[in-house]
Amino acid sequence: MKKEILNKIQKVVGKSNIILQEDDMHNYLTEWRGVYSGKAAAVIKPKSTNEVSRVLKIAYEYNIPIITQGGNTGLVGGQIPFDKNHLLLSLEKLNKVREVNNIDRSITAEAGIKLSELQNICMKNNLFFPLSLASEGSCTIGGNIATNAGGVGVLYYGNTRELVLGLEVVLPDGKIINNLQALVKDNTGYSIKNLFIGSEGTLGVITAATVKAFPQPKEKYTAFLKINSPNKSIKALRIIQESISTPLTAFELMNNRSIQFVIRHIPKTFAPFSKFKWMVLVEFSSLESSDLEKERIEKTLNGLIDLGLVEDAVLSNSKSQSKNMWKLRESISEAQKKEGGSIKNDISVPIKFINKFIHDATSISKKNIPDSRCVIFGHIGDGNIHFNISQPPKAEKQEFLKKENHLRKKIVELTMSLDGSFSAEHGIGLARKGDLKKYKKDKLILMKGIKESIDKKNIMNPGKIFDY
Amino acid sequence: MKVLVPIKRVVDYNVKIRVKSDNSGVELSNIKMSMNPFDEIAVEEAIRLKEAGTVSEIIVISIGPQQAQETIRTALAMGADRGILIKTDELVEPLNVAKLIKGVSEEENPEIIILGKQAIDDDSNQTGQMLAALLGWSQGTFASELKFSDGKINVIREIDGGLQTIDIKLPSIITTDLRLNEPRYASLPNIMKAKKKPIDEKSPEDYNIQISPMLEILKVSEPAQREAGIKVETVEELVDKLKNEAGVI
């Protein structure tokens, strides 16, 4: 890339906010699992929306592609540039909180703020921000919005999309569109905000957002249910929702294998049951702490045992125990990494097909790789299952991964035959482009039209979602 | 063999505590309360001893307000057999607690009393030792492992920089350290059963003890805020700052 362009950009962000040496870019160019490794002309770290706008103006003038990155925790490669002539725009320094508003119950923050920090700031202000996912210590709210992140709170609070009230975005030519008002009702034509949510950096740069906050729950009831089949877990879920008015904020299914891996690799973890096939992590969040409520929950869960839906159950009696329970759930990905190669599927199906999906997908894995080990867990209440296949214990990782494309194709075929989605919460990026082309032709044409009208020069994260 | 396990209701370990604005104490209203974590380890150890056949009955005692009954229920749900609540709304201090436990012990005649080594609210770390002195029993404090053999307990103690192994003769006081065990979750069927287990309600007067505090709390304050660090450019600058600003060299 021409020196004069980089000089111009350096003038905007300052010398300490541009990385030109390849060695220093490593953390930005490599995704955490090491699956994607890219290249770029420079990493640029603007500190304000105005700086983002000025950088984009320069890039627009010289036709230089921009790949926007938050916490670099994406799982489909969307945040990585792969060209020496592209610029990586890291928003890590665009991270201020602009307003905490207890009256509108909203918070306006810049895109680069870490999700965990946003949660903490809400807590300090006696508010609660419900978006929660395993990478919350690294991922940023901008990245969450650009990918419409899901996570463990979706069952009650919804996806990121449901939590965003307003956005500030910078268009490819540098024009700033400010739409940050905390309005619940705003029917003034197309919802531009919703267009940018989940756009994965292909339309412009999200620089700030106003998000919804909630009253802080005072009490949480966390439990593990021991269950014989996914089908029974869904029946149990419906009974819980019909009998308890306390918000059910988590219902996470895990198979025995996933917990086995966690206990093997993560220190200070132990299984709550000596033997089990499936386990569900259940959590209720309440604004009050009352014996009556606790008793109702205990009675209902115990009733599930009487009905034969649940084999056994344990309830936490302190925050430490709740934390330990969540640790089992949240360590699954990390533990699985230590078991060698894995083929990951982030799918969703209508809830009525969950049992069939799990059954058939397990057969597919066993048929193709007899000793493969299925790690199955997920937000069962939203129909979202992580169906990850770990290599046989003694197999060669590379040999195993050769079957990735074939296996994934079969599982996507199964998902689509059950009216599901081949990417429930991780997005398209690079990894799911092929599936999008194959299964969503009409949608892709419509999306292309939108992309071309906003990003005329195709410089916003080119090659992601779309082929060109 | 009977075992007595005294347990305390304290602010949950994971709650970020706030000091009251008049500095008279810690804000307790609308705060999540749980069993003192060291006491939870004591309850777990007692249950394991019962499961191993060493112990025949587990009695838990709590001294505190009416709500301490919830803490007793938790222990009963984990597997204790029955509870005794000595009701008082006063602030309890180690010596009074030790005297009350002595009173219960004289009625119940246990051979072991297992206590947490300290409560996480006042961090006193005194009750077990005072109780041993009042009863004239042997004591194995800061235990991280227990082995029983006729009339004796082999105790591994956590001491500064290492471990100490001792043999003590029953009857004994044991105080628990963190590594002794990992407390179990209460299972739902056991939570339901625990609702029917008996809890005796007593008052300090039943044991002829007056709960009058011997200490007067003058002031409670938060730790000083740590100041943000700075980056220095050169070694010379660092040395200069250590000498002239921090005054440490």
XYZ file of C-alpha atoms in Angstrom:
717
model
C 0.000 0.000 0.000
C 1.201 3.483 -0.833
C 3.024 5.201 1.962
C 1.122 8.437 1.479
C -2.196 6.738 2.304
C -0.863 5.263 5.525
C 0.687 8.625 6.392
C -2.648 10.338 5.942
C -4.325 7.791 8.200
C -1.542 8.068 10.759
C -2.173 11.789 10.901
C -5.772 11.092 11.883
C -5.251 8.479 14.614
C -1.737 9.324 15.799
C 1.457 7.313 15.643
C 0.688 5.169 18.674
C -2.620 4.007 17.208
C -1.408 2.467 13.981
C 0.492 -0.820 13.727
C 2.575 -1.311 10.589
C 4.918 -4.117 11.673
C 3.599 -7.546 10.801
C 4.933 -9.117 14.013
C 2.916 -6.702 16.128
C -0.292 -7.471 14.236
C -0.352 -11.142 15.200
C -3.023 -10.874 17.909
C -5.344 -9.087 15.534
C -4.767 -11.324 12.528
C -5.108 -14.714 14.213
C -8.398 -15.957 15.536
C -8.212 -17.495 19.048
C -8.562 -21.134 18.028
C -5.946 -20.618 15.316
C -8.369 -21.634 12.562
C -8.013 -18.358 10.630
C -4.805 -16.452 10.144
C -4.767 -13.385 7.907
C -2.763 -10.412 6.710
C -3.256 -6.660 6.465
C -1.455 -3.462 5.495
C -1.985 -1.991 8.942
C -4.044 -2.173 12.128
C -5.717 1.151 12.858
C -7.149 2.043 16.241
C -9.309 5.179 16.148
C -10.413 6.707 19.454
C -13.549 8.524 18.325
C -16.373 8.325 15.826
C -14.922 11.355 14.141
C -11.612 9.562 13.629
C -13.427 6.514 12.221
C -15.208 8.811 9.786
C -11.976 10.483 8.673
C -10.218 7.127 8.226
C -13.140 5.833 6.178
C -13.081 8.941 3.987
C -9.453 8.276 3.140
C -10.119 4.593 2.484
C -13.082 5.517 0.281
C -11.000 7.941 -1.733
C -8.330 5.312 -2.433
C -10.698 2.292 -2.692
C -9.148 0.500 0.240
C -11.123 -2.298 1.921
C -11.797 -2.011 5.652
C -12.231 -4.998 7.950
C -13.713 -3.934 11.285
C -12.790 -5.889 14.402
C -14.026 -5.828 18.002
C -12.655 -8.392 20.442
C -11.556 -10.867 17.755
C -13.685 -13.657 19.212
C -15.801 -14.453 16.138
C -15.962 -18.105 15.152
C -16.607 -17.854 11.406
C -13.664 -15.703 10.288
C -15.642 -12.495 9.698
C -13.267 -10.294 11.688
C -10.029 -11.268 9.894
C -8.556 -9.507 6.797
C -6.788 -11.731 4.276
C -5.060 -9.248 1.999
C -1.897 -7.150 2.283
C -3.846 -4.222 0.832
C -6.685 -4.276 3.335
C -6.874 -2.304 6.556
C -7.930 -3.764 9.882
C -9.979 -1.250 11.844
C -9.787 -2.230 15.505
C -12.350 -0.448 17.678
C -10.696 -1.383 20.984
C -9.905 2.257 21.776
C -13.356 3.494 20.877
C -14.633 2.299 24.223
C -16.220 5.058 26.285
C -19.582 4.986 27.979
C -21.488 8.037 26.806
C -24.568 7.865 28.989
C -26.180 5.697 31.631
C -29.835 6.557 31.762
C -31.822 5.127 34.677
C -35.019 6.807 33.522
C -35.114 5.376 30.019
C -33.310 2.358 31.466
C -30.752 2.463 28.698
C -27.028 2.823 28.269
C -25.174 4.445 25.391
C -21.681 3.145 24.824
C -19.087 3.125 22.091
C -18.595 -0.025 20.033
C -15.246 -1.124 21.454
C -16.312 -1.481 25.075
C -15.975 -5.051 26.334
C -19.249 -6.811 27.031
C -18.190 -7.691 30.594
C -17.344 -4.051 31.247
C -20.735 -2.945 29.993
C -22.358 -5.501 32.295
C -20.319 -4.162 35.232
C -21.156 -0.536 34.542
C -24.834 -1.436 34.451
C -24.478 -3.277 37.743
C -22.808 -0.302 39.395
C -25.776 1.788 38.307
C -28.250 -0.718 39.679
C -29.158 -1.917 36.195
C -28.728 -5.226 34.415
C -27.557 -5.882 30.857
C -28.638 -9.413 30.001
C -26.468 -10.253 27.000
C -24.118 -12.964 28.241
C -21.848 -15.355 26.378
C -18.732 -17.382 27.078
C -16.407 -14.803 25.473
C -17.854 -11.822 27.375
C -14.455 -10.956 28.899
C -13.006 -10.256 25.434
C -15.819 -9.598 22.977
C -17.145 -6.073 22.413
C -20.657 -4.701 22.172
C -19.927 -3.509 18.619
C -18.995 -7.048 17.608
C -22.044 -8.416 19.411
C -24.276 -6.097 17.422
C -22.510 -6.666 14.093
C -23.093 -10.405 14.536
C -26.412 -10.269 16.416
C -24.873 -12.391 19.180
C -27.066 -14.839 21.068
C -25.703 -16.482 24.200
C -27.296 -17.837 27.319
C -29.848 -15.115 28.094
C -31.799 -15.317 24.822
C -34.551 -17.526 26.219
C -35.945 -14.670 28.296
C -34.310 -11.451 27.065
C -33.888 -12.150 23.348
C -30.945 -11.845 20.935
C -28.758 -8.753 20.703
C -31.233 -7.456 18.120
C -33.936 -7.249 20.780
C -31.618 -5.314 23.088
C -30.552 -2.530 20.725
C -32.532 0.704 20.844
C -30.371 2.854 18.617
C -27.129 2.876 16.654
C -24.512 5.294 15.437
C -22.879 4.092 12.225
C -20.320 5.402 9.797
C -21.078 4.701 6.129
C -18.352 3.625 3.680
C -17.845 7.218 2.457
C -17.317 8.475 6.021
C -20.783 9.926 6.571
C -21.913 9.575 10.198
C -25.513 8.445 10.758
C -26.604 9.093 14.324
C -29.659 7.165 15.411
C -28.898 6.733 19.091
C -32.202 7.857 20.611
C -33.573 5.423 23.149
C -36.943 5.115 21.446
C -39.009 2.002 21.878
C -41.417 3.215 19.214
C -40.019 4.737 16.051
C -41.909 3.809 12.878
C -40.203 6.218 10.527
C -39.618 4.039 7.501
C -37.096 1.249 7.062
C -35.340 0.108 10.202
C -31.770 1.029 9.333
C -30.675 -0.093 12.788
C -31.903 -3.615 12.091
C -30.089 -3.641 8.778
C -26.777 -3.056 10.515
C -27.443 -5.557 13.309
C -25.997 -8.825 12.045
C -24.410 -7.219 8.958
C -20.934 -8.446 9.991
C -19.139 -5.272 8.955
C -20.271 -5.462 5.338
C -22.330 -2.239 5.263
C -20.407 0.227 7.416
C -18.889 0.618 10.853
C -21.045 0.549 13.985
C -19.398 3.109 16.296
C -21.832 3.378 19.203
C -25.100 1.931 20.428
C -27.887 2.626 22.858
C -28.934 -0.639 24.447
C -31.733 -1.655 26.775
C -30.979 -2.337 30.416
C -33.214 -4.134 32.913
C -33.809 -4.011 36.653
C -31.103 -5.892 38.511
C -32.283 -9.358 39.628
C -31.839 -9.734 43.386
C -31.995 -13.485 43.591
C -31.033 -16.309 41.273
C -32.074 -19.916 41.637
C -29.734 -22.256 39.792
C -30.311 -25.977 39.411
C -29.100 -28.995 37.501
C -31.643 -31.508 36.276
C -30.617 -35.050 35.426
C -32.577 -36.112 32.372
C -32.770 -39.217 30.198
C -33.486 -37.662 26.797
C -33.645 -34.285 25.040
C -37.345 -34.916 24.483
C -37.995 -35.092 28.202
C -36.039 -31.872 28.708
C -38.397 -30.050 26.350
C -41.450 -31.400 28.163
C -39.868 -30.294 31.438
C -39.192 -26.847 29.962
C -42.835 -26.369 29.003
C -44.105 -27.439 32.419
C -41.680 -25.054 34.125
C -42.809 -22.180 31.902
C -46.447 -22.974 32.575
C -46.124 -23.224 36.356
C -43.569 -20.656 37.490
C -43.955 -16.942 36.918
C -40.394 -16.152 38.028
C -38.459 -15.424 34.808
C -36.717 -18.550 33.529
C -33.466 -17.042 32.283
C -31.510 -20.147 31.317
C -32.265 -23.653 30.171
C -29.087 -25.232 28.882
C -28.889 -28.852 27.790
C -25.577 -30.733 27.964
C -24.776 -34.333 27.172
C -22.642 -36.534 29.376
C -19.654 -36.276 27.036
C -19.413 -32.497 27.296
C -19.335 -32.640 31.111
C -16.828 -35.499 31.055
C -14.464 -33.332 29.005
C -14.865 -30.386 31.378
C -14.115 -32.478 34.457
C -11.088 -34.018 32.769
C -9.514 -30.717 31.742
C -10.790 -27.884 33.895
C -9.466 -27.759 37.466
C -11.919 -27.632 40.369
C -14.917 -28.948 38.493
C -17.023 -31.917 39.514
C -20.179 -33.589 38.230
C -23.337 -33.053 40.261
C -24.593 -36.585 39.507
C -22.642 -39.834 39.555
C -24.252 -41.146 36.373
C -26.307 -39.282 33.808
C -27.051 -39.169 30.094
C -28.147 -35.554 29.849
C -28.140 -32.649 32.221
C -29.939 -29.309 32.091
C -28.725 -26.135 33.756
C -31.790 -24.172 34.838
C -31.751 -20.653 36.196
C -34.512 -18.375 37.439
C -33.864 -14.674 38.060
C -36.072 -12.802 40.456
C -36.394 -9.198 41.562
C -37.193 -10.252 45.104
C -35.989 -12.897 47.471
C -38.921 -14.729 48.973
C -39.439 -18.083 50.629
C -42.704 -18.492 48.783
C -41.007 -18.201 45.426
C -38.224 -20.547 46.419
C -40.739 -23.110 47.594
C -42.725 -22.872 44.363
C -39.583 -23.536 42.344
C -38.569 -26.434 44.567
C -42.047 -27.918 44.376
C -42.312 -27.601 40.602
C -38.888 -29.104 39.960
C -39.627 -31.885 42.405
C -42.922 -32.458 40.581
C -40.915 -33.128 37.419
C -39.243 -35.995 39.242
C -42.645 -37.382 40.239
C -43.766 -37.149 36.607
C -40.776 -39.198 35.488
C -39.410 -36.397 33.288
C -36.440 -35.702 35.540
C -34.372 -38.405 37.254
C -32.771 -36.253 39.927
C -32.026 -32.576 40.567
C -29.730 -30.393 42.656
C -30.248 -26.782 43.657
C -27.528 -24.299 44.490
C -27.640 -22.716 47.923
C -25.088 -19.953 47.438
C -23.714 -17.741 44.734
C -20.506 -19.774 44.780
C -22.424 -22.933 43.982
C -24.296 -21.159 41.172
C -20.964 -19.993 39.809
C -19.580 -23.513 39.909
C -22.620 -24.768 38.036
C -22.163 -22.167 35.325
C -18.469 -22.992 35.148
C -19.356 -26.487 33.937
C -21.481 -25.072 31.155
C -19.114 -22.317 30.123
C -15.974 -24.441 30.059
C -17.246 -26.905 27.460
C -15.604 -25.220 24.436
C -12.293 -24.785 26.237
C -12.299 -28.386 27.443
C -13.198 -29.706 24.016
C -10.236 -27.899 22.501
C -7.964 -30.080 24.644
C -9.430 -33.276 23.183
C -7.943 -32.669 19.734
C -9.672 -31.706 16.501
C -13.341 -30.899 16.482
C -15.950 -30.210 13.854
C -18.372 -27.567 15.070
C -21.966 -27.110 14.069
C -23.966 -24.176 15.406
C -27.443 -25.014 14.228
C -31.014 -24.395 15.226
C -34.167 -26.350 14.460
C -37.795 -25.926 15.495
C -38.022 -27.214 19.043
C -40.282 -30.100 18.025
C -37.439 -31.512 15.898
C -34.652 -31.273 18.457
C -34.848 -34.898 19.484
C -34.849 -36.087 15.891
C -31.962 -33.816 14.985
C -29.794 -35.032 17.846
C -30.614 -38.653 17.092
C -29.949 -38.424 13.352
C -26.871 -36.210 13.643
C -25.346 -38.664 16.115
C -25.979 -41.507 13.640
C -24.321 -39.489 10.850
C -21.202 -38.919 12.976
C -20.971 -42.530 14.072
C -21.493 -43.812 10.543
C -18.759 -41.621 9.095
C -16.260 -41.818 11.966
C -17.137 -44.741 14.258
C -15.121 -43.610 17.285
C -15.926 -39.918 17.029
C -17.253 -38.323 20.196
C -20.273 -36.045 20.028
C -20.249 -33.054 22.343
C -23.815 -31.806 22.348
C -24.940 -28.763 24.282
C -26.958 -25.675 23.749
C -29.716 -23.256 24.397
C -32.421 -25.827 23.975
C -35.198 -23.379 24.773
C -34.339 -21.444 21.576
C -33.847 -24.593 19.493
C -30.137 -23.776 19.232
C -27.796 -26.744 19.515
C -24.038 -26.847 19.373
C -23.371 -30.230 17.820
C -19.593 -30.570 17.963
C -17.814 -33.714 16.923
C -14.496 -34.462 18.620
C -11.921 -36.699 16.974
C -11.473 -40.299 18.152
C -8.981 -40.318 21.070
C -6.061 -41.767 19.134
C -6.730 -40.415 15.652
C -4.516 -37.967 13.768
C -6.040 -34.496 13.976
C -5.379 -33.646 10.316
C -6.749 -36.998 9.114
C -9.906 -36.383 11.124
C -10.345 -32.826 9.886
C -10.216 -34.033 6.285
C -13.725 -35.352 6.850
C -14.914 -31.963 8.097
C -16.483 -30.771 4.848
C -18.296 -33.999 4.196
C -19.589 -34.345 7.744
C -20.668 -30.765 7.955
C -22.462 -31.036 4.626
C -24.437 -34.013 5.902
C -25.367 -32.247 9.127
C -26.434 -29.099 7.308
C -28.545 -31.243 4.954
C -30.220 -32.802 7.968
C -30.746 -29.368 9.575
C -32.323 -27.925 6.441
C -34.571 -30.979 6.010
C -35.921 -30.162 9.465
C -36.606 -26.486 8.589
C -33.625 -25.338 10.629
C -30.786 -22.843 10.287
C -27.179 -23.771 9.501
C -25.902 -20.817 11.506
C -27.952 -20.109 14.607
C -25.802 -17.575 16.412
C -22.278 -17.472 14.960
C -23.033 -15.736 11.657
C -21.839 -16.330 8.078
C -18.363 -14.740 7.813
C -16.234 -16.955 5.621
C -17.190 -20.290 7.089
C -20.863 -20.429 6.122
C -20.755 -18.637 2.761
C -21.180 -21.869 0.822
C -24.265 -22.884 2.777
C -25.810 -19.459 2.303
C -25.332 -19.720 -1.451
C -26.743 -23.217 -1.554
C -29.768 -22.854 0.694
C -30.747 -19.174 0.632
C -30.446 -18.132 -3.020
C -33.328 -15.662 -3.108
C -32.368 -14.101 0.163
C -28.791 -13.726 -1.020
C -29.900 -11.819 -4.161
C -31.957 -9.411 -2.072
C -29.067 -8.971 0.362
C -26.686 -8.245 -2.519
C -28.967 -5.460 -3.721
C -28.876 -3.842 -0.301
C -25.114 -4.294 0.001
C -24.505 -2.678 -3.404
C -26.673 0.328 -2.662
C -24.881 1.127 0.621
C -21.351 -0.079 -0.088
C -21.042 0.920 -3.743
C -17.303 0.349 -3.921
C -17.450 -2.983 -2.072
C -14.845 -1.970 0.463
C -16.630 -2.959 3.681
C -15.354 -6.393 4.719
C -15.306 -7.721 1.135
C -15.392 -11.479 0.708
C -17.435 -12.029 3.863
C -21.041 -13.217 3.610
C -20.867 -12.587 -0.170
C -18.411 -14.188 -2.558
C -16.862 -11.094 -4.118
C -20.861 -41.425 67.584
C -22.649 -38.095 67.409
C -21.216 -35.047 65.673
C -22.156 -31.442 66.260
C -21.682 -28.881 63.469
C -22.167 -25.200 64.309
C -22.982 -23.099 61.225
C -23.274 -19.362 60.691
C -25.426 -17.331 58.331
C -23.238 -14.712 56.659
C -23.261 -12.384 53.646
C -22.751 -14.544 50.544
C -19.093 -14.852 49.639
C -19.743 -13.515 46.137
C -21.626 -10.395 47.174
C -19.663 -7.196 46.889
C -20.243 -5.689 50.313
C -20.839 -1.998 50.957
C -20.116 -0.075 54.116
C -23.079 1.811 55.607
C -22.906 5.542 55.034
C -22.552 6.244 58.801
C -19.589 3.789 59.041
C -21.396 1.788 61.725
C -21.148 -1.506 59.855
C -21.821 -3.319 56.595
C -25.035 -2.866 54.612
C -27.123 -6.005 55.207
C -30.580 -5.106 53.957
C -31.671 -6.885 50.785
C -28.359 -8.736 50.528
C -27.976 -12.390 49.631
C -27.064 -14.417 52.730
C -25.614 -17.937 52.661
C -23.923 -20.461 54.896
C -20.369 -19.525 55.870
C -18.250 -21.445 53.283
C -15.971 -22.995 55.946
C -19.060 -24.249 57.788
C -20.339 -25.771 54.573
C -17.106 -27.760 54.445
C -17.716 -28.812 58.071
C -21.221 -30.044 57.197
C -19.885 -31.918 54.157
C -17.186 -33.590 56.255
C -19.735 -34.692 58.835
C -21.918 -36.187 56.095
C -18.956 -38.039 54.608
C -18.165 -39.434 58.056
C -21.749 -40.588 58.365
C -21.649 -42.185 54.921
C -18.452 -43.985 55.932
C -20.174 -45.323 59.038
C -17.952 -43.399 61.474
C -20.735 -41.121 62.640
C -24.324 -42.022 63.507
C -26.025 -38.645 63.877
C -25.312 -35.096 62.658
C -26.768 -32.177 64.591
C -26.319 -28.666 63.211
C -26.590 -25.562 65.403
C -26.950 -21.990 64.329
C -26.918 -18.953 66.565
C -28.560 -15.923 65.008
C -31.843 -14.396 63.836
C -34.945 -16.333 62.786
C -33.677 -16.458 59.168
C -30.733 -18.579 60.308
C -33.294 -21.358 60.154
C -32.873 -21.244 56.348
C -29.177 -21.953 56.788
C -30.033 -24.910 59.017
C -32.445 -26.178 56.349
C -29.647 -26.023 53.814
C -27.465 -28.209 56.035
C -30.371 -30.597 56.587
C -30.898 -30.791 52.822
C -27.233 -31.660 52.376
C -27.682 -34.548 54.786
C -27.591 -33.446 58.443
C -30.186 -35.123 60.681
C -31.617 -32.371 62.838
C -31.069 -28.759 63.784
C -30.998 -26.437 66.774
C -31.591 -22.720 66.326
C -30.501 -20.526 69.219
C -32.358 -17.372 68.422
C -30.843 -13.956 69.035
C -30.848 -10.667 67.149
C -27.707 -9.472 68.940
C -24.301 -9.410 67.319
C -22.650 -12.664 68.368
C -19.012 -12.832 69.442
C -16.767 -15.929 69.519
C -16.690 -16.371 73.307
C -20.474 -16.259 73.619
C -20.829 -18.634 70.692
C -18.322 -21.035 72.236
C -20.199 -20.943 75.568
C -23.514 -21.670 73.852
C -22.066 -24.566 71.858
C -20.624 -25.897 75.110
C -24.159 -25.731 76.534
C -25.564 -27.723 73.606
C -22.675 -30.161 73.798
C -23.445 -30.911 77.446
C -27.024 -31.814 76.475
C -26.202 -33.776 73.330
C -22.915 -35.457 74.309
C -21.229 -35.554 70.898
C -17.714 -36.920 70.519
C -16.680 -34.521 67.775
C -17.571 -30.937 67.012
C -16.612 -29.790 63.522
C -16.534 -26.025 62.922
C -15.403 -23.777 60.120
C -12.008 -22.328 60.976
C -13.494 -18.856 60.762
C -16.593 -17.027 59.544
C -16.044 -14.836 56.505
C -17.919 -11.879 58.025
C -15.742 -11.085 61.057
C -12.786 -13.419 60.285
C -12.332 -14.014 64.035
C -10.936 -17.560 63.881
C -11.465 -18.027 67.639
C -14.622 -20.039 68.314
C -13.147 -23.526 67.795
C -10.122 -22.844 69.942
C -12.165 -21.231 72.756
C -14.591 -24.139 72.679
C -11.740 -26.659 72.996
C -10.498 -24.793 76.054
C -13.960 -24.510 77.630
C -14.661 -28.227 77.142
C -11.131 -29.372 77.838
C -11.096 -31.347 74.554
C -8.305 -31.955 72.059
C -8.268 -29.781 68.958
C -7.229 -30.231 65.332
C -7.488 -26.820 63.711
C -7.180 -25.881 59.997
C -7.759 -29.500 59.001
C -7.279 -30.527 55.392
C -7.561 -34.274 55.977
C -9.038 -36.481 58.723
C -8.489 -40.192 59.373
C -10.260 -42.030 62.188
C -8.909 -45.025 64.132
C -10.010 -46.297 67.551
C -10.529 -43.303 69.693
C -8.063 -41.200 67.722
C -8.126 -38.810 64.781
C -5.182 -38.351 62.516
C -5.380 -34.728 61.351
C -3.396 -33.076 58.597
C -3.249 -29.355 59.395
C -2.562 -26.502 57.026
C 0.122 -24.372 58.623
C 2.241 -21.528 57.273
C 4.363 -22.855 54.452
C 3.464 -26.521 54.834
C 1.455 -29.291 56.457
C 1.524 -30.719 59.962
C 0.203 -34.159 60.830
C -0.988 -34.806 64.376
C -2.871 -37.486 66.293
C -5.517 -36.299 68.710
C -7.665 -38.227 71.159
C -11.453 -38.063 71.143
C -13.490 -36.121 72.111
C -12.194 -33.475 69.744
C -12.765 -30.137 68.145
C -11.991 -29.974 64.428
C -11.863 -26.716 62.483
C -11.953 -26.971 58.696
C -9.701 -25.480 56.055
C -10.607 -25.009 52.406
C -8.911 -28.113 51.063
C -10.701 -30.570 53.356
C -13.434 -31.290 50.804
C -15.719 -29.882 48.125
C -19.253 -29.464 49.559
C -22.007 -31.193 47.623
C -25.099 -29.655 46.100
C -28.327 -30.300 47.943
C -30.507 -32.613 45.871
C -34.125 -31.691 45.371
C -35.577 -34.849 46.945
C -33.369 -34.137 49.975
C -34.472 -30.483 50.057
C -38.065 -31.716 50.226
C -37.206 -34.235 52.953
C -35.308 -31.576 54.910
C -38.500 -29.564 55.274
C -39.787 -32.310 57.558
C -36.641 -32.712 59.644
C -36.922 -31.274 63.171
C -35.414 -27.929 64.186
C -35.458 -27.094 67.905
C -35.775 -23.448 68.776
C -33.872 -22.257 71.830
C -32.736 -18.980 73.313
C -29.380 -18.045 74.880
C -31.167 -17.852 78.243
C -31.925 -21.585 77.974
C -28.193 -22.081 78.448
C -27.848 -19.283 81.015
C -25.789 -17.152 78.651
C -26.207 -13.395 78.243
C -25.330 -12.302 74.718
C -23.770 -8.998 75.637
C -21.028 -7.847 73.287
C -17.658 -7.282 74.856
C -16.358 -5.323 71.917
C -17.638 -1.970 70.779
C -17.335 -1.317 67.045
C -16.139 2.246 66.628
C -15.911 2.457 62.876
C -16.077 0.310 59.756
C -14.482 1.694 56.623
C -13.738 0.526 53.102
C -10.166 -0.232 52.068
C -8.380 2.744 50.525
C -8.852 3.016 46.767
C -5.772 1.933 44.874
C -4.417 4.648 42.660
C -3.874 3.897 38.983
C -0.327 3.034 37.989
C 1.778 4.987 35.541
C 4.238 3.990 32.846
C 7.775 5.322 33.083
C 9.946 5.861 30.022
C 13.387 5.066 31.418
C 15.133 3.241 34.260
C 16.452 6.585 35.510
C 12.936 7.924 35.787
C 11.848 4.814 37.697
C 14.715 5.130 40.170
C 14.003 8.815 40.593
C 10.336 8.207 41.328
C 11.048 5.374 43.759
C 13.495 7.625 45.587
C 11.776 10.964 45.593
C 8.042 10.221 45.232
C 7.533 6.805 46.806
C 10.459 7.144 49.208
C 11.104 3.413 49.187
C 14.773 3.446 48.169
